[in-house]
PDB file of C-alpha atoms and ligand atoms in Angstrom:
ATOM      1  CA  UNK A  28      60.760 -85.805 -77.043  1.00 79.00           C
ATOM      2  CA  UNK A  29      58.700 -88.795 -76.099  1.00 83.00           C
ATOM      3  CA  UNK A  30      59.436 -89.960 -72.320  1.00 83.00           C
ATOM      4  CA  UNK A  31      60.449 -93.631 -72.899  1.00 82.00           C
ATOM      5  CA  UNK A  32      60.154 -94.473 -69.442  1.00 86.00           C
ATOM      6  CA  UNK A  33      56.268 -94.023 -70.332  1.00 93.00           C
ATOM      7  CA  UNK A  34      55.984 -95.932 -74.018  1.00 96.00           C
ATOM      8  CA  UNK A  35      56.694 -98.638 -75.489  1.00 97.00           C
ATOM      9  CA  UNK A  36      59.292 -97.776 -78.871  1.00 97.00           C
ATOM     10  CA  UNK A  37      58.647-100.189 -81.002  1.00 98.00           C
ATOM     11  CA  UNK A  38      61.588-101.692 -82.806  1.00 98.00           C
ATOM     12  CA  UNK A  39      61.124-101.406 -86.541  1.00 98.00           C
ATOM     13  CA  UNK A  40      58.622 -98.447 -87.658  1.00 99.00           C
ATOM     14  CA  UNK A  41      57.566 -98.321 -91.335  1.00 99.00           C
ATOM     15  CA  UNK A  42      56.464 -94.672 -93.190  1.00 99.00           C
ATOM     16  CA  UNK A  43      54.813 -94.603 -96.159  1.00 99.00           C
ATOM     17  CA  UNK A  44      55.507 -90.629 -96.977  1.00 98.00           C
ATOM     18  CA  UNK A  45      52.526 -90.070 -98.689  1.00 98.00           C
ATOM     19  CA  UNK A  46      50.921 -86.716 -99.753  1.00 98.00           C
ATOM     20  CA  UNK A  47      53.804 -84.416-100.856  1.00 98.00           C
ATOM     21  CA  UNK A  48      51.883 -83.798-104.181  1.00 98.00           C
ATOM     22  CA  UNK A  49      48.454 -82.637-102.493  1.00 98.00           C
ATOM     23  CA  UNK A  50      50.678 -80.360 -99.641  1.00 98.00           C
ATOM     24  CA  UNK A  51      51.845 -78.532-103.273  1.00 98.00           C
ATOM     25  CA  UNK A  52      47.948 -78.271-104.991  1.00 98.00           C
ATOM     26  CA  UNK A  53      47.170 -76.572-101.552  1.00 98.00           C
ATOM     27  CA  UNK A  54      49.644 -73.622-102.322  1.00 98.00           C
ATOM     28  CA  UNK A  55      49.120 -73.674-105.719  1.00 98.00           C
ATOM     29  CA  UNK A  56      52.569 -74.849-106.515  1.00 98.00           C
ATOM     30  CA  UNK A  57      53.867 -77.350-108.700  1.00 97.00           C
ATOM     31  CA  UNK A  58      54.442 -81.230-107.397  1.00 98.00           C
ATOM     32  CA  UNK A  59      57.688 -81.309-107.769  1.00 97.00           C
ATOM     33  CA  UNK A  60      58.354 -78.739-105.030  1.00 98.00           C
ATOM     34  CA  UNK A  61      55.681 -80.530-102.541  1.00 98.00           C
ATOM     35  CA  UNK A  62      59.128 -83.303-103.570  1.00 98.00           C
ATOM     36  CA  UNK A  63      61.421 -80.745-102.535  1.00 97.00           C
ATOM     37  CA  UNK A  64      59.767 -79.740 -98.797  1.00 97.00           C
ATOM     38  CA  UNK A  65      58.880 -83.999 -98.113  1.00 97.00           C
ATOM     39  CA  UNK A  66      62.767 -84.915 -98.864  1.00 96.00           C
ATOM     40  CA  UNK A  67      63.380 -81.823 -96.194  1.00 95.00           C
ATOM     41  CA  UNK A  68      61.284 -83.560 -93.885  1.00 96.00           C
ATOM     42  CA  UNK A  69      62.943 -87.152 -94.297  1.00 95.00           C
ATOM     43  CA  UNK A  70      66.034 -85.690 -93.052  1.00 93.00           C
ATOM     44  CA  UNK A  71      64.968 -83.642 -90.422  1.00 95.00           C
ATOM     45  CA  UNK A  72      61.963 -86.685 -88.925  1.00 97.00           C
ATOM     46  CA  UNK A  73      64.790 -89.216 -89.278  1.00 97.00           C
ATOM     47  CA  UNK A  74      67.076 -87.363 -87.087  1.00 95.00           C
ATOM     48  CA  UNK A  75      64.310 -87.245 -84.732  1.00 97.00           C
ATOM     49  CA  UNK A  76      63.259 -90.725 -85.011  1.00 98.00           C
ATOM     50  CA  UNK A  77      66.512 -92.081 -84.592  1.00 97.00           C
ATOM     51  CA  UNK A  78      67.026 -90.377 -81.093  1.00 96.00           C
ATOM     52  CA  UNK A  79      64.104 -92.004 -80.214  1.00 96.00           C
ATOM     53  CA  UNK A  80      64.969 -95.567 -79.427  1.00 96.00           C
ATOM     54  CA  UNK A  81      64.042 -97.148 -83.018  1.00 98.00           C
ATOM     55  CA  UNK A  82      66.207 -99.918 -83.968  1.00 98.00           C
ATOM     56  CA  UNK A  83      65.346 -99.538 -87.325  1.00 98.00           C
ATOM     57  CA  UNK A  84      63.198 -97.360 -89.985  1.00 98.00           C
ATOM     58  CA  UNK A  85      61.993 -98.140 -93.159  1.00 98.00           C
ATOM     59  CA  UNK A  86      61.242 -95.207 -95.455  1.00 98.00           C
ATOM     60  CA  UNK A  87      58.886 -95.594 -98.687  1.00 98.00           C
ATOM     61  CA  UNK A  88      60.321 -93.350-101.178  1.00 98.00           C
ATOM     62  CA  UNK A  89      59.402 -94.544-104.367  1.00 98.00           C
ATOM     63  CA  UNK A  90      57.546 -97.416-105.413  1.00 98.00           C
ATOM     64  CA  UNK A  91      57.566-100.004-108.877  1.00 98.00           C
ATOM     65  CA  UNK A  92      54.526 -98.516-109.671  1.00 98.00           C
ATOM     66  CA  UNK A  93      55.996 -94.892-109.668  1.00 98.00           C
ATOM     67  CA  UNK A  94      57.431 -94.725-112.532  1.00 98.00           C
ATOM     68  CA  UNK A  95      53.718 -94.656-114.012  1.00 98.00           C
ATOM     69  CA  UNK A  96      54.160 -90.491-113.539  1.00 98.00           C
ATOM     70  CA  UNK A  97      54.795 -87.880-115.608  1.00 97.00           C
ATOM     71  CA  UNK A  98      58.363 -87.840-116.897  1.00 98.00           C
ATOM     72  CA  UNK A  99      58.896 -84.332-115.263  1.00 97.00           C
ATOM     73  CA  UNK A 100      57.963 -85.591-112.332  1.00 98.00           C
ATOM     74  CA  UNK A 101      59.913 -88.304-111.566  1.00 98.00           C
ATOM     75  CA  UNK A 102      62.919 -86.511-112.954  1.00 98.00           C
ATOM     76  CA  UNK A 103      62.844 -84.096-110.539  1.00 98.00           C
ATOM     77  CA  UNK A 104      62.048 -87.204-107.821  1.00 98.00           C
ATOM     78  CA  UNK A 105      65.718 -88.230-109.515  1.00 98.00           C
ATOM     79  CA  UNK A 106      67.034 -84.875-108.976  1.00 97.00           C
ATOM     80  CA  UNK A 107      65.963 -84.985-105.192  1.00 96.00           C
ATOM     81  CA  UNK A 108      66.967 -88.554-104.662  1.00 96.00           C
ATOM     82  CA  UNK A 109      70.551 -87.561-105.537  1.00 95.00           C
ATOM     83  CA  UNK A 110      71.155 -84.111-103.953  1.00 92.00           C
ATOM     84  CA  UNK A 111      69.422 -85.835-100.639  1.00 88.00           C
ATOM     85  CA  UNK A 112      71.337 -88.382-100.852  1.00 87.00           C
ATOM     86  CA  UNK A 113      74.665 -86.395-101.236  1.00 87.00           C
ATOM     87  CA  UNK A 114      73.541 -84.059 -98.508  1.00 84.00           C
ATOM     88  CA  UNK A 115      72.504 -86.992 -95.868  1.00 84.00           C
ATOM     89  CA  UNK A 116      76.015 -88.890 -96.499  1.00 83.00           C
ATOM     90  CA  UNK A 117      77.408 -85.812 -93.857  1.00 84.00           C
ATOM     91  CA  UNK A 118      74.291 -85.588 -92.432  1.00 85.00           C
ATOM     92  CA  UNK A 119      73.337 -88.708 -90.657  1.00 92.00           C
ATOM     93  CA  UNK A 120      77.057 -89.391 -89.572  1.00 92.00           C
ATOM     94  CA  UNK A 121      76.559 -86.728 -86.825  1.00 92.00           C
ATOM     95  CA  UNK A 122      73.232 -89.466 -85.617  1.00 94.00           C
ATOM     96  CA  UNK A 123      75.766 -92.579 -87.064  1.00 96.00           C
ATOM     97  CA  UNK A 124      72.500 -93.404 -88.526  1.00 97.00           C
ATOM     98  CA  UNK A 125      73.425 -96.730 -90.585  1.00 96.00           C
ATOM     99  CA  UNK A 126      71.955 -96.716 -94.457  1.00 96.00           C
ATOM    100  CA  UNK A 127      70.152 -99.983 -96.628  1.00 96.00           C
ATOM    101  CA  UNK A 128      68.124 -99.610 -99.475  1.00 97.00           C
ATOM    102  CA  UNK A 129      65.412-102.476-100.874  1.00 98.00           C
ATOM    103  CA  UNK A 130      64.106-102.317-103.739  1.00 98.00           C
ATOM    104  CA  UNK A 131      65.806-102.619-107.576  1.00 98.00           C
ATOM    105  CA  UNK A 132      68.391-100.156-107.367  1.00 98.00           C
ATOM    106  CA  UNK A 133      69.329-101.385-111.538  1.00 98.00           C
ATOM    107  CA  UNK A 134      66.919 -99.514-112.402  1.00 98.00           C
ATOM    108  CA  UNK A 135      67.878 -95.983-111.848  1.00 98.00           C
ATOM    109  CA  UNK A 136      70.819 -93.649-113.454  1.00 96.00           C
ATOM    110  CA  UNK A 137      74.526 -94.850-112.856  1.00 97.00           C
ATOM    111  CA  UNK A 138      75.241 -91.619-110.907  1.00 96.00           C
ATOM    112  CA  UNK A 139      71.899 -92.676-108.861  1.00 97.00           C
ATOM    113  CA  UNK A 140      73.210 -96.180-108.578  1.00 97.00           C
ATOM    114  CA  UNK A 141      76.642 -94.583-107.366  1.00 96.00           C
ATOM    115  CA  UNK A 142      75.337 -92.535-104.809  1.00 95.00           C
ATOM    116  CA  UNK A 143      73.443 -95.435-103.001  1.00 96.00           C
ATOM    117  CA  UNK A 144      76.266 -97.440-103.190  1.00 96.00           C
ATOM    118  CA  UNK A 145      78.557 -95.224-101.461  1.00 95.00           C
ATOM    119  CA  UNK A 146      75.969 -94.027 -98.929  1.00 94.00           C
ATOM    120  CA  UNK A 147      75.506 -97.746 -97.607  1.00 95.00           C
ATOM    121  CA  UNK A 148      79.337 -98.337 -97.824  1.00 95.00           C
ATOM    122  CA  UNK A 149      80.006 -95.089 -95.692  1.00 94.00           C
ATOM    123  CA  UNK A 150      77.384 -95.822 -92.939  1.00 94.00           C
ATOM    124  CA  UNK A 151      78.152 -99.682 -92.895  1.00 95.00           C
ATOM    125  CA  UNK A 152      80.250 -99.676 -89.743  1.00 96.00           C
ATOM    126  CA  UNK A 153      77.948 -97.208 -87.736  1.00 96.00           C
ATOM    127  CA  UNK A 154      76.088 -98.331 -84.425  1.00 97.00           C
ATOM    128  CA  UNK A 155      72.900 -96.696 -84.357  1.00 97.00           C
ATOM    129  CA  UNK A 156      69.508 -96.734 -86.049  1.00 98.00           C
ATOM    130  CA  UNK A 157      69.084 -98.896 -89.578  1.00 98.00           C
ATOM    131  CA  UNK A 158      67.457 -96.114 -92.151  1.00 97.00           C
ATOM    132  CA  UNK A 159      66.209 -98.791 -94.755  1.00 98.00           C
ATOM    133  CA  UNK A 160      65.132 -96.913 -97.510  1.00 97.00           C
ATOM    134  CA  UNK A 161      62.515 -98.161-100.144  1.00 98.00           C
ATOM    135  CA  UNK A 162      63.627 -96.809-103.770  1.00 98.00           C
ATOM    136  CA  UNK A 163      62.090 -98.590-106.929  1.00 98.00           C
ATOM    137  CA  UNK A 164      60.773-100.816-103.974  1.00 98.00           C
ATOM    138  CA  UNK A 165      57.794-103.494-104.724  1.00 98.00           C
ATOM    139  CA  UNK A 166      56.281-106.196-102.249  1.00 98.00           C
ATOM    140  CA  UNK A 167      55.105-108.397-104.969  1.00 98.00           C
ATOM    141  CA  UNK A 168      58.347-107.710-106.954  1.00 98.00           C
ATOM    142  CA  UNK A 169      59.931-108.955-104.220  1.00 98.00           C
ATOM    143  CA  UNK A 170      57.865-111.475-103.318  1.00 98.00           C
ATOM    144  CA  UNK A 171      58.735-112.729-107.481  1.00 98.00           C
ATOM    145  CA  UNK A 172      62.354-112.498-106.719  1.00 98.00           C
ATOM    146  CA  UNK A 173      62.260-114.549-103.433  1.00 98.00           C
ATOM    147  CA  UNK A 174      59.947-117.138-105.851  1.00 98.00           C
ATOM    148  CA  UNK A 175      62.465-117.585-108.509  1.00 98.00           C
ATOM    149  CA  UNK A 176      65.126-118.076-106.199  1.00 98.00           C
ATOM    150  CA  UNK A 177      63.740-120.932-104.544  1.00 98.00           C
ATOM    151  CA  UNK A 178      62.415-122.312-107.953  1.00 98.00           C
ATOM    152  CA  UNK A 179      66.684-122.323-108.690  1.00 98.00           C
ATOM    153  CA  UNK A 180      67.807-123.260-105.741  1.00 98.00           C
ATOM    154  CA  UNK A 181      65.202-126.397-106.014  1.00 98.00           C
ATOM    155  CA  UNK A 182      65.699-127.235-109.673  1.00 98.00           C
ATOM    156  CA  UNK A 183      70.120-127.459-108.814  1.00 98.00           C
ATOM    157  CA  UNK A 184      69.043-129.389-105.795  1.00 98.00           C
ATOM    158  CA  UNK A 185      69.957-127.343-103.505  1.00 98.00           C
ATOM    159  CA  UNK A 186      66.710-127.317-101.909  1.00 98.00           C
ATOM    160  CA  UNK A 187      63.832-129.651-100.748  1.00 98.00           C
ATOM    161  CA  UNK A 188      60.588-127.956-102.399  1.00 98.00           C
ATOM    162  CA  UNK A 189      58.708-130.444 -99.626  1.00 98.00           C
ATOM    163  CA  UNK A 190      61.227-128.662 -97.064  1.00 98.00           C
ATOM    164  CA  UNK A 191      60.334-124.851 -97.870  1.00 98.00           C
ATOM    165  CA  UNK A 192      59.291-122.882 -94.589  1.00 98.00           C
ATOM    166  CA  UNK A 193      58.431-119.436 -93.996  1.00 98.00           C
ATOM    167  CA  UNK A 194      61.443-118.624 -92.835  1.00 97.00           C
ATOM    168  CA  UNK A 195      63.190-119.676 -96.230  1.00 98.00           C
ATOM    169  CA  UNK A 196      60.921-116.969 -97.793  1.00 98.00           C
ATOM    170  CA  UNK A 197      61.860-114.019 -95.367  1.00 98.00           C
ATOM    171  CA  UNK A 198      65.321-114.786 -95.645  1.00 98.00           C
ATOM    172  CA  UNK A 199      65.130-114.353 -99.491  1.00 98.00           C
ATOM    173  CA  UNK A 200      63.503-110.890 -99.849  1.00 98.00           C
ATOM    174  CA  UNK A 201      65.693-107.650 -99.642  1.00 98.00           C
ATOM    175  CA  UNK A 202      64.715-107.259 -95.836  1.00 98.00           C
ATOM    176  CA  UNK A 203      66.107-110.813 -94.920  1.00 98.00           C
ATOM    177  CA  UNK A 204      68.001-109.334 -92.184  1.00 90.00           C
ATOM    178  CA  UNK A 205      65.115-107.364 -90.490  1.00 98.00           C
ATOM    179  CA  UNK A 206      62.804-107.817 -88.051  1.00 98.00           C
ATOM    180  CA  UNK A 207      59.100-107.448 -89.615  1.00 98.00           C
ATOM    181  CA  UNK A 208      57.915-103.676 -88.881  1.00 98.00           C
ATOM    182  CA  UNK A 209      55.921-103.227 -85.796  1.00 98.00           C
ATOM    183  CA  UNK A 210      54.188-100.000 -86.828  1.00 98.00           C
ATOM    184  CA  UNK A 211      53.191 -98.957 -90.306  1.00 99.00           C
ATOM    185  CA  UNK A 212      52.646 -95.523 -90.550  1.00 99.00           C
ATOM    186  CA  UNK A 213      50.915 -93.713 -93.764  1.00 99.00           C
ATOM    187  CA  UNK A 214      50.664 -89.630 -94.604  1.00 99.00           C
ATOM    188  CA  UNK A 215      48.307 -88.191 -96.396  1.00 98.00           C
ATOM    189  CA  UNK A 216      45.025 -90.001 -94.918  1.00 98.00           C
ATOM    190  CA  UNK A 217      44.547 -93.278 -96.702  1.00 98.00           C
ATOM    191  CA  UNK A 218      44.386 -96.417 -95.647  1.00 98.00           C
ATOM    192  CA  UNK A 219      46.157 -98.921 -97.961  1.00 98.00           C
ATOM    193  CA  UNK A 220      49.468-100.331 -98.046  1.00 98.00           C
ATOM    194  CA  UNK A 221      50.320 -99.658-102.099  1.00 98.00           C
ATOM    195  CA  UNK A 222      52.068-102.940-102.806  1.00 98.00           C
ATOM    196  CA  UNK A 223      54.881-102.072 -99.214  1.00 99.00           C
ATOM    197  CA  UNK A 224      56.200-104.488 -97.442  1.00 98.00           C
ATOM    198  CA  UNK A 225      53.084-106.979 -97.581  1.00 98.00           C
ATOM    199  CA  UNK A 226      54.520-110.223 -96.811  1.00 98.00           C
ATOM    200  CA  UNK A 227      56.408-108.842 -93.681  1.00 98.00           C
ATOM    201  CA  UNK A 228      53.125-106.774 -92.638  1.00 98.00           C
ATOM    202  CA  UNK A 229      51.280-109.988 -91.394  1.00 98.00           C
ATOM    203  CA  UNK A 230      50.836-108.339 -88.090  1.00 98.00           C
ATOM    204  CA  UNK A 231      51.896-104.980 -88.040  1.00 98.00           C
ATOM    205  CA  UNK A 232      50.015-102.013 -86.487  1.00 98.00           C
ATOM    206  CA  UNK A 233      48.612 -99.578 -89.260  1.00 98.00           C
ATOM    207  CA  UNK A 234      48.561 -95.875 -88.036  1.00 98.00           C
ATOM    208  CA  UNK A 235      47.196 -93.844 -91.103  1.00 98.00           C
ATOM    209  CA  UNK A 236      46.999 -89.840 -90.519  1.00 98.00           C
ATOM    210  CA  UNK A 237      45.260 -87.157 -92.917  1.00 98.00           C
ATOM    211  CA  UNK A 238      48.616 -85.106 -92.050  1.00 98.00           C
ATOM    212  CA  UNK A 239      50.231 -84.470 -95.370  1.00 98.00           C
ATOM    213  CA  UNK A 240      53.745 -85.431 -95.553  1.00 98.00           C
ATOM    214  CA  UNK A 241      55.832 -82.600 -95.686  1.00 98.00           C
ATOM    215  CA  UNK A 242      53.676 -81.724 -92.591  1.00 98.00           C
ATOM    216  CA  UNK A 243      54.774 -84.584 -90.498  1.00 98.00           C
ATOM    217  CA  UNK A 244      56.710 -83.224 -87.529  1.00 98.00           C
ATOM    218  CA  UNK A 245      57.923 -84.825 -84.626  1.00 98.00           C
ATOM    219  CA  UNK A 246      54.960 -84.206 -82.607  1.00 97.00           C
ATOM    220  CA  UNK A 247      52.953 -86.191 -85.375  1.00 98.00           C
ATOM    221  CA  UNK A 248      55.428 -89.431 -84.993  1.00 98.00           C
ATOM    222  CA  UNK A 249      54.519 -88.801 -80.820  1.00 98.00           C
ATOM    223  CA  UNK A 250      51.283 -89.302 -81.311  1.00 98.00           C
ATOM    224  CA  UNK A 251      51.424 -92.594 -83.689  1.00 98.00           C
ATOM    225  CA  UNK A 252      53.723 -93.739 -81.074  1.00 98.00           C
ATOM    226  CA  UNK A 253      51.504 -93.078 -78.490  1.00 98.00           C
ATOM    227  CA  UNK A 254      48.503 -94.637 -80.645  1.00 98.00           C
ATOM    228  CA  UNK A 255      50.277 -97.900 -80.940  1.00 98.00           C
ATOM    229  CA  UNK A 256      50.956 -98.118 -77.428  1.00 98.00           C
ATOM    230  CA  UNK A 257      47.053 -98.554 -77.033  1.00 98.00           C
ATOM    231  CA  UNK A 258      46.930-101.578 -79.300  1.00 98.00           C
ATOM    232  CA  UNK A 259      46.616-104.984 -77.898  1.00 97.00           C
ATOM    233  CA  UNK A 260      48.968-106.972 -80.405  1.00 97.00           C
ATOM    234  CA  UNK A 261      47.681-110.934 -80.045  1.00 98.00           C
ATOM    235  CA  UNK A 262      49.321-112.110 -83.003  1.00 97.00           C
ATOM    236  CA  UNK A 263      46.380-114.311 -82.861  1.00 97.00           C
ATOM    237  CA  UNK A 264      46.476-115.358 -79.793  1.00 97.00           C
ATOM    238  CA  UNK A 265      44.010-114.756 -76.930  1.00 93.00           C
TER     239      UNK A 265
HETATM  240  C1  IPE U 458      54.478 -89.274-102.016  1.00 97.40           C
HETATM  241  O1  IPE U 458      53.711 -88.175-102.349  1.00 97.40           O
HETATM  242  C2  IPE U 458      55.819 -89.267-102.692  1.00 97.40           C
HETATM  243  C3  IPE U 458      56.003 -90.317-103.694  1.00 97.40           C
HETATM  244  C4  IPE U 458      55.128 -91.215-104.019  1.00 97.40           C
HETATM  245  C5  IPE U 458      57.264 -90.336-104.385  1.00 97.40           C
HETATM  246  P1  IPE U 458      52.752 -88.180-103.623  1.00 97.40           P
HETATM  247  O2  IPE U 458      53.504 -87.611-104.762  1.00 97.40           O
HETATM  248  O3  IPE U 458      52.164 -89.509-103.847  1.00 97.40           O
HETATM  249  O4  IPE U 458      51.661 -87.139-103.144  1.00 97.40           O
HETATM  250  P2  IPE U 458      50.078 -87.209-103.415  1.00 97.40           P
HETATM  251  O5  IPE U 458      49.613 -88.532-102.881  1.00 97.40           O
HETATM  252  O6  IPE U 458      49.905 -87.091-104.882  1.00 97.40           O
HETATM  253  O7  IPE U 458      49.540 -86.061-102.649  1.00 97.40           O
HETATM  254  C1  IPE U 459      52.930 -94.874-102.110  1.00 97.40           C
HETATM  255  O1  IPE U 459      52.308 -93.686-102.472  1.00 97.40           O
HETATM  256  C2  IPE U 459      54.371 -94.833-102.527  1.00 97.40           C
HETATM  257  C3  IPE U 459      55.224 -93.936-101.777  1.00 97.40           C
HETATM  258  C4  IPE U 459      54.872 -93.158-100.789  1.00 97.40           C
HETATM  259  C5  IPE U 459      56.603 -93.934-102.184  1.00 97.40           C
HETATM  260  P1  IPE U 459      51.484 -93.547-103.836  1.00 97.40           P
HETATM  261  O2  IPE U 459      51.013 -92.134-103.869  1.00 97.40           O
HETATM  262  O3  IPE U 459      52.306 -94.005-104.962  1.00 97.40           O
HETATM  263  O4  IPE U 459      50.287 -94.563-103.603  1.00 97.40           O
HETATM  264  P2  IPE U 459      48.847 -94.619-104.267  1.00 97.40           P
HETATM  265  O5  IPE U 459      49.030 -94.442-105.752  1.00 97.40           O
HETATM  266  O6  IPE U 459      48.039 -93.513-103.674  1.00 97.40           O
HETATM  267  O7  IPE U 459      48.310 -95.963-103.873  1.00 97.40           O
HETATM  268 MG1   MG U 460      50.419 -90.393-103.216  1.00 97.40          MG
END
């Protein structure tokens, strides 16, 4: 475990869990079970994580763009999404880990729909870190949504268009409530953020490592953490 006396946590840490397909190819085995080992890992890192001193994680689970794979695929990404989700209901209230989820949650299964429901009505009263999880999730999705809202709001009068600030635009995507993430962290060696959380990214620290994720321990979150407490963060300043 990290010594926090010696780091900085940041609040609001960001994973893109990338490379669960490749950590399968390796072994020769099919993607869907790469699926099955990376969901073991999102349980098991954000137990970790949230003894840490994170306020809040956001996890990228599954993206707009997603849905672009293989039927089998994301079925079984379905199948995995509900027996985790069943699974870390019991699981996280040992941690009383609080659950969100962004993204468009319409789109899945009822039983799917159901599931995520309960999960954030169970947690909703718990005290320690925020797991935001980002299912059918989409910055520029979002960024629509948060459009079309203010185009409403400003055709009913409601709102000034002359008047719109930034803050009017935050406050209208799914993480309104959240601070912006302080360290984005991506698996599976590239660098690119794959349409996550780009408005609230403006000046977030990207840590990307070639360490596929179902291979992303706790020692591998130590080191990011330990990374971004080498950055000098000016937020354009001097
Ligand atoms: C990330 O792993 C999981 C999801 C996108 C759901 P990938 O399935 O993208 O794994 P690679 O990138 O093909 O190795
Ligand atoms: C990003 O990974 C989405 C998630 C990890 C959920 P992808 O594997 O979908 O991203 P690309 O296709 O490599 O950009
Ligand atoms: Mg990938």
């Amino acid at each position: 475990m990290l010594d926090k006396t010696k780091y900085h946590i940041p609040e609001h840490v960001a994973i893109i869990m990338d490379g669960n397909g490749r950590w399968a190819k390796k072994r020769a085995l099919p993607r869907s079970v790469g699926h099955k080992f990376g969901a073991q890992n999102f349980r098991k890192i954000t137990r970790y994580i949230s003894k840490t001193g994170v306020k809040v994680l956001t996890l990228y689970a599954f993206s707009t763009e997603n849905w672009k794979r293989p039927l089998e695929e994301v079925n079984a990404l379905m199948g995995l999404f509900k027996q985790y989700l069943i699974d870390s209901l019991t699981d996280f209230r040992e941690d009383d880990i609080k659950v969100v989820f962004i993204g468009d949650r319409s789109a899945f299964d009822p039983k799917l729909i159901e599931l995520i429901n309960e999960s954030e009505e169970v947690a909703k009263d718990r005290k320690g870190m925020l797991l935001n999880i980002a299912m059918n999730y989409g910055s520029r999705d979002e960024i629509l949504r948060a459009v079309k809202q203010l185009c409403n709001e400003a055709k009913n009068g409601e709102i000034d268009p002359e008047k719109i600030t930034e803050q009017d635009i935050s406050s209208r995507l799914y993480t309104a409530n959240l601070p912006d993430p302080d360290l984005i962290i991506r698996t599976g060696g590239e660098f690119r953020l794959s349409n996550f959380l780009l408005y609230q990214s403006a000046y977030s620290e990207f840590y990307s490592t070639e360490t596929l994720w179902p291979d992303f321990h706790e020692e591998d979150f130590d080191n990011a953490i330990i990374e971004f407490n080498k950055r000098n963060r000016r937020f354009g300043g001097v």
